[in-house]
Coordinates of C-alpha atoms and ligand atoms in Angstrom, one line a residue:
M1 CA 0.0 0.0 0.0
L2 CA 1.3 3.4 -0.9
K3 CA 1.6 6.1 1.7
I4 CA 0.0 8.9 -0.3
D5 CA 0.1 11.6 2.4
K6 CA 3.9 11.1 2.7
I7 CA 4.3 11.6 -1.0
Q8 CA 2.2 14.7 -1.0
E9 CA 4.1 16.2 2.0
K10 CA 7.3 16.1 0.1
L11 CA 6.2 16.6 -3.4
Q12 CA 7.6 19.7 -5.0
T13 CA 5.2 20.3 -7.8
K14 CA 2.7 23.1 -8.5
K15 CA 0.1 21.0 -10.4
I16 CA 1.0 17.4 -11.0
G17 CA 0.0 15.2 -8.1
K18 CA -1.6 17.9 -6.0
K19 CA -4.8 15.8 -6.1
I20 CA -4.3 12.1 -5.9
L21 CA -7.0 9.4 -5.9
Y22 CA -5.5 6.2 -4.6
L23 CA -7.4 2.9 -5.2
H24 CA -6.4 -0.6 -4.0
K25 CA -8.0 -2.2 -7.0
T26 CA -9.7 -0.9 -10.0
G27 CA -10.4 -1.9 -13.6
S28 CA -8.3 0.8 -15.3
T29 CA -6.9 4.0 -13.9
N30 CA -7.4 5.6 -17.3
D31 CA -11.1 5.0 -17.1
I32 CA -11.4 6.5 -13.6
A33 CA -9.3 9.5 -14.6
K34 CA -11.5 10.1 -17.7
K35 CA -14.6 10.1 -15.4
L36 CA -13.0 12.6 -13.1
A37 CA -12.0 14.8 -16.0
N38 CA -15.6 14.7 -17.3
Y39 CA -16.7 15.9 -13.9
G40 CA -14.2 18.8 -14.2
A41 CA -11.1 17.5 -12.3
Y42 CA -8.1 19.8 -12.1
E43 CA -5.2 19.6 -14.4
G44 CA -2.5 17.5 -12.8
A45 CA -4.9 15.3 -10.8
I46 CA -3.8 11.7 -10.8
V47 CA -5.4 8.3 -10.2
I48 CA -3.2 5.5 -8.9
A49 CA -4.1 1.8 -8.3
E50 CA -2.2 -0.9 -6.5
T51 CA -3.6 -3.4 -9.0
Q52 CA -5.7 -3.2 -12.1
T53 CA -8.1 -5.9 -13.2
A54 CA -8.6 -4.5 -16.7
G55 CA -5.4 -2.6 -17.3
R56 CA -5.3 -1.6 -21.0
G57 CA -2.6 -1.0 -23.5
R58 CA -2.4 0.3 -27.0
L59 CA -4.1 -1.6 -29.8
D60 CA -6.6 -3.1 -27.3
R61 CA -3.9 -5.1 -25.6
K62 CA -4.1 -6.0 -21.9
W63 CA -1.7 -4.5 -19.5
F64 CA -0.8 -7.1 -16.9
S65 CA -1.0 -5.2 -13.5
P66 CA 0.0 -7.3 -10.5
K67 CA 0.8 -5.8 -7.1
G68 CA 4.3 -4.2 -7.0
G69 CA 4.0 -2.3 -10.2
L70 CA 3.2 1.4 -10.5
Y71 CA -0.1 2.1 -12.4
F72 CA -1.3 5.7 -12.7
S73 CA -3.1 8.2 -14.9
I74 CA -2.6 11.9 -15.1
I75 CA -5.2 14.4 -16.3
L76 CA -3.7 17.1 -18.5
K77 CA -5.3 20.1 -20.2
P78 CA -2.7 21.2 -22.7
K79 CA -3.5 24.0 -25.1
I80 CA -2.9 22.0 -28.2
K81 CA -4.8 20.7 -31.2
A82 CA -6.0 17.1 -31.2
K83 CA -3.7 16.2 -34.0
E84 CA -0.7 17.2 -31.8
S85 CA -1.7 15.0 -28.9
I86 CA 0.9 12.4 -29.8
K87 CA 3.4 14.8 -28.3
L88 CA 2.1 14.0 -24.9
V89 CA 3.3 10.4 -25.0
F90 CA 6.8 11.6 -25.8
L91 CA 6.7 13.8 -22.7
A92 CA 5.7 10.9 -20.5
G93 CA 8.2 8.5 -22.0
L94 CA 11.0 11.1 -21.5
A95 CA 10.1 11.6 -17.9
V96 CA 10.2 7.9 -17.2
A97 CA 13.4 7.4 -19.1
E98 CA 15.2 10.2 -17.3
V99 CA 14.0 9.0 -13.9
L100 CA 15.0 5.4 -14.4
H101 CA 18.4 6.6 -15.7
E102 CA 19.2 9.4 -13.3
K103 CA 17.8 7.8 -10.1
Y104 CA 18.5 4.1 -10.7
G105 CA 21.3 4.2 -13.3
L106 CA 19.4 2.0 -15.7
H107 CA 20.4 1.9 -19.4
V108 CA 17.0 2.9 -20.7
E109 CA 16.0 3.4 -24.3
T110 CA 13.0 5.2 -25.7
K111 CA 11.2 3.4 -28.5
W112 CA 9.0 5.3 -30.9
P113 CA 6.3 6.2 -30.2
N114 CA 5.7 5.4 -26.6
D115 CA 7.7 2.7 -24.9
V116 CA 10.6 2.7 -22.5
L117 CA 12.9 -0.3 -22.7
V118 CA 15.9 -1.8 -20.9
R119 CA 18.0 -4.3 -22.7
G120 CA 15.3 -4.3 -25.5
R121 CA 12.6 -5.3 -23.0
K122 CA 9.6 -3.2 -22.1
I123 CA 9.8 -1.7 -18.6
C124 CA 7.1 0.9 -19.0
G125 CA 4.1 1.4 -21.3
I126 CA 2.1 4.6 -21.9
L127 CA -1.5 4.9 -23.0
S128 CA -2.8 8.4 -23.9
E129 CA -6.5 9.0 -24.4
M130 CA -8.3 12.3 -24.9
K131 CA -11.5 14.2 -25.2
T132 CA -11.7 16.8 -27.9
R133 CA -13.7 20.0 -28.4
G134 CA -13.7 20.9 -32.0
E135 CA -10.1 20.8 -33.1
K136 CA -8.8 21.3 -29.6
V137 CA -7.9 18.9 -26.8
D138 CA -10.4 19.3 -24.0
Y139 CA -8.4 17.0 -21.7
A140 CA -5.9 14.2 -22.1
V141 CA -5.4 11.3 -19.8
I142 CA -1.9 9.8 -19.8
G143 CA -1.7 6.4 -18.3
L144 CA 1.7 5.0 -17.2
G145 CA 2.4 1.4 -16.2
I146 CA 5.8 0.7 -14.8
N147 CA 7.0 -2.7 -14.0
A148 CA 8.7 -1.9 -10.7
N149 CA 8.7 -4.4 -7.8
V150 CA 7.7 -7.4 -9.8
D151 CA 9.6 -10.5 -10.9
V152 CA 8.8 -10.8 -14.5
K153 CA 10.4 -14.2 -14.7
K154 CA 8.2 -15.6 -12.0
E155 CA 5.0 -13.6 -12.1
F156 CA 4.3 -12.6 -15.7
P157 CA 2.4 -14.7 -18.2
E158 CA 4.7 -16.9 -20.3
E159 CA 4.3 -14.8 -23.5
L160 CA 5.5 -11.7 -21.7
K161 CA 8.5 -13.2 -19.9
T162 CA 10.9 -12.6 -22.8
V163 CA 9.7 -9.2 -23.9
A164 CA 9.2 -7.5 -20.5
T165 CA 11.5 -6.6 -17.6
S166 CA 11.1 -4.7 -14.4
I167 CA 13.2 -2.4 -12.2
E168 CA 13.5 -5.3 -9.7
N169 CA 14.8 -7.6 -12.3
E170 CA 17.3 -5.1 -13.6
L171 CA 18.6 -3.9 -10.2
G172 CA 18.2 -7.2 -8.3
R173 CA 16.3 -5.4 -5.6
K174 CA 13.0 -3.7 -4.9
V175 CA 12.7 0.1 -4.8
K176 CA 10.5 2.4 -2.7
L177 CA 7.4 3.0 -4.8
E178 CA 6.7 6.2 -3.0
E179 CA 10.1 7.6 -3.9
L180 CA 9.8 6.5 -7.5
L181 CA 6.3 8.1 -7.8
K182 CA 7.4 11.4 -6.2
V183 CA 10.5 11.8 -8.4
L184 CA 8.4 10.8 -11.5
L185 CA 5.7 13.4 -10.8
E186 CA 8.3 16.1 -10.3
K187 CA 10.0 15.1 -13.6
L188 CA 6.6 15.0 -15.4
E189 CA 6.0 18.5 -14.3
N190 CA 9.5 19.6 -15.3
V191 CA 9.0 18.1 -18.8
Y192 CA 5.4 19.5 -19.1
E193 CA 6.5 23.0 -18.1
Q194 CA 9.3 22.9 -20.7
F195 CA 6.7 21.8 -23.3
T196 CA 4.3 24.6 -22.3
K197 CA 6.9 27.3 -22.3
E198 CA 9.4 26.3 -25.0
G199 CA 7.4 24.0 -27.2
F200 CA 8.0 20.4 -28.3
A201 CA 11.4 20.7 -29.9
P202 CA 13.5 20.8 -26.7
V203 CA 11.5 17.9 -25.2
L204 CA 11.9 15.8 -28.3
R205 CA 15.7 16.6 -28.3
R206 CA 15.9 15.2 -24.7
W207 CA 13.8 12.2 -25.8
K208 CA 16.1 11.5 -28.7
G209 CA 19.0 11.3 -26.3
Y210 CA 17.6 7.9 -25.3
A211 CA 16.3 6.8 -28.7
S212 CA 19.0 4.3 -29.7
F213 CA 16.8 2.8 -32.4
L214 CA 17.5 5.9 -34.5
G215 CA 20.1 5.1 -37.2
K216 CA 19.3 1.4 -37.0
N217 CA 17.3 -0.9 -39.3
V218 CA 13.7 -1.3 -38.1
E219 CA 10.6 -3.1 -39.0
V220 CA 7.4 -1.1 -38.8
I221 CA 4.1 -3.0 -38.7
N222 CA 0.8 -1.2 -39.3
D223 CA -2.6 -2.0 -40.8
V224 CA -1.3 -1.5 -44.3
G225 CA 1.4 -4.1 -43.8
K226 CA 5.1 -4.3 -42.9
M227 CA 7.9 -2.2 -44.0
Y228 CA 11.6 -2.4 -43.4
G229 CA 14.1 0.4 -43.5
L230 CA 16.4 2.7 -41.6
A231 CA 15.0 4.8 -38.8
L232 CA 16.2 8.2 -39.8
D233 CA 14.6 10.6 -37.4
V234 CA 11.5 11.6 -35.5
D235 CA 10.0 14.8 -36.9
N236 CA 8.9 17.8 -34.8
D237 CA 5.3 16.5 -35.0
G238 CA 6.2 13.1 -33.7
T239 CA 6.3 11.4 -37.1
L240 CA 8.9 8.6 -37.6
L241 CA 10.9 8.9 -40.8
V242 CA 12.0 5.6 -42.3
R243 CA 14.2 5.3 -45.3
L244 CA 12.9 2.3 -47.2
E245 CA 15.2 -0.2 -49.1
D246 CA 14.3 1.5 -52.4
G247 CA 15.5 4.9 -51.1
R248 CA 12.0 6.5 -50.5
V249 CA 11.5 8.2 -47.2
E250 CA 8.3 7.1 -45.5
H251 CA 6.6 9.3 -42.9
V252 CA 5.0 7.0 -40.3
F253 CA 2.2 8.5 -38.3
V254 CA 1.0 7.2 -35.0
G255 CA -1.8 4.7 -35.3
D256 CA -1.7 1.0 -35.5
V257 CA 2.0 0.9 -35.6
S258 CA 4.5 -1.2 -33.8
L259 CA 8.2 -1.2 -34.3
Q260 CA 10.7 -3.9 -33.8
I261 CA 14.4 -3.2 -33.7
N262 CA 16.3 -5.7 -35.7
K263 CA 18.9 -7.3 -33.6
Ligands
BTN301 C1 1.1 0.0 -23.8 O1 2.3 -0.3 -23.7 O2 0.4 -0.5 -24.7 C2 0.4 1.0 -22.8 C3 0.2 0.4 -21.5 C4 -0.3 1.4 -20.5 C5 -0.6 0.8 -19.1 C6 -1.1 1.9 -18.1 S1 -1.2 1.2 -16.5 C7 -2.0 2.7 -16.0 C8 -3.0 3.0 -17.1 N1 -4.3 2.3 -17.0 C9 -4.5 1.5 -18.0 O3 -5.4 0.7 -18.1 N2 -3.4 1.6 -18.8 C10 -2.4 2.5 -18.4

């Protein structure tokens, strides 16, 4: 059980985490956060659950959410257009990557568009959902699932054991979830402030500092099919640029896309 009042006592943020709803068990924290946002919750409010019974990932995948992981969703009200909302997952991915690297010394990688990996295995997933008003974002809910104090090799379903990892598996010890959450919320605010004041470019630059798939051969799978090529860059709108084998440069937008780094 997380000691929420202890986190809030020490938390040095202006917005993010000022309101926290903590649940022992829920379906999906993203669903609760969306309900709260519909009732007019403040920007920065977060919903955390000790376990989720219906944790969701992108592309309708399940997000396995046993005790020991960190599962939370943040309500944001950025002044951006709906088509720019992809930028928010980069913000969240960057915050997680920097915290795991700076605080725990992990060799993290960011993978386009919204994963954080260690040794090629997923340690964090991000699910962004939003409500729009005309062209604009009314609110966005950014859900983060971090495999923290769980032993993937023992507790995870067979099919995830080779593709996932956890902080515990990487460090060989458990970490204090309260501390992880506190530092993460502060980092999220730092990244979000930079985005609000200076725009996306400096945030993307920081994100690229961890994006070791750039310059490598990748396979991109989407509903059109598969393509292979060299991951050239990520554009200032979050688009992935891939140079195909015939020399054409493909602009890959977010959607039903997954990306596998060729080993
Ligand atoms: C993915 O990698 O496909 C995204 C996974 C996102 C999981 C988090 S856990 C907290 C929040 N609640 C959910 O149901 N999903 C997100």
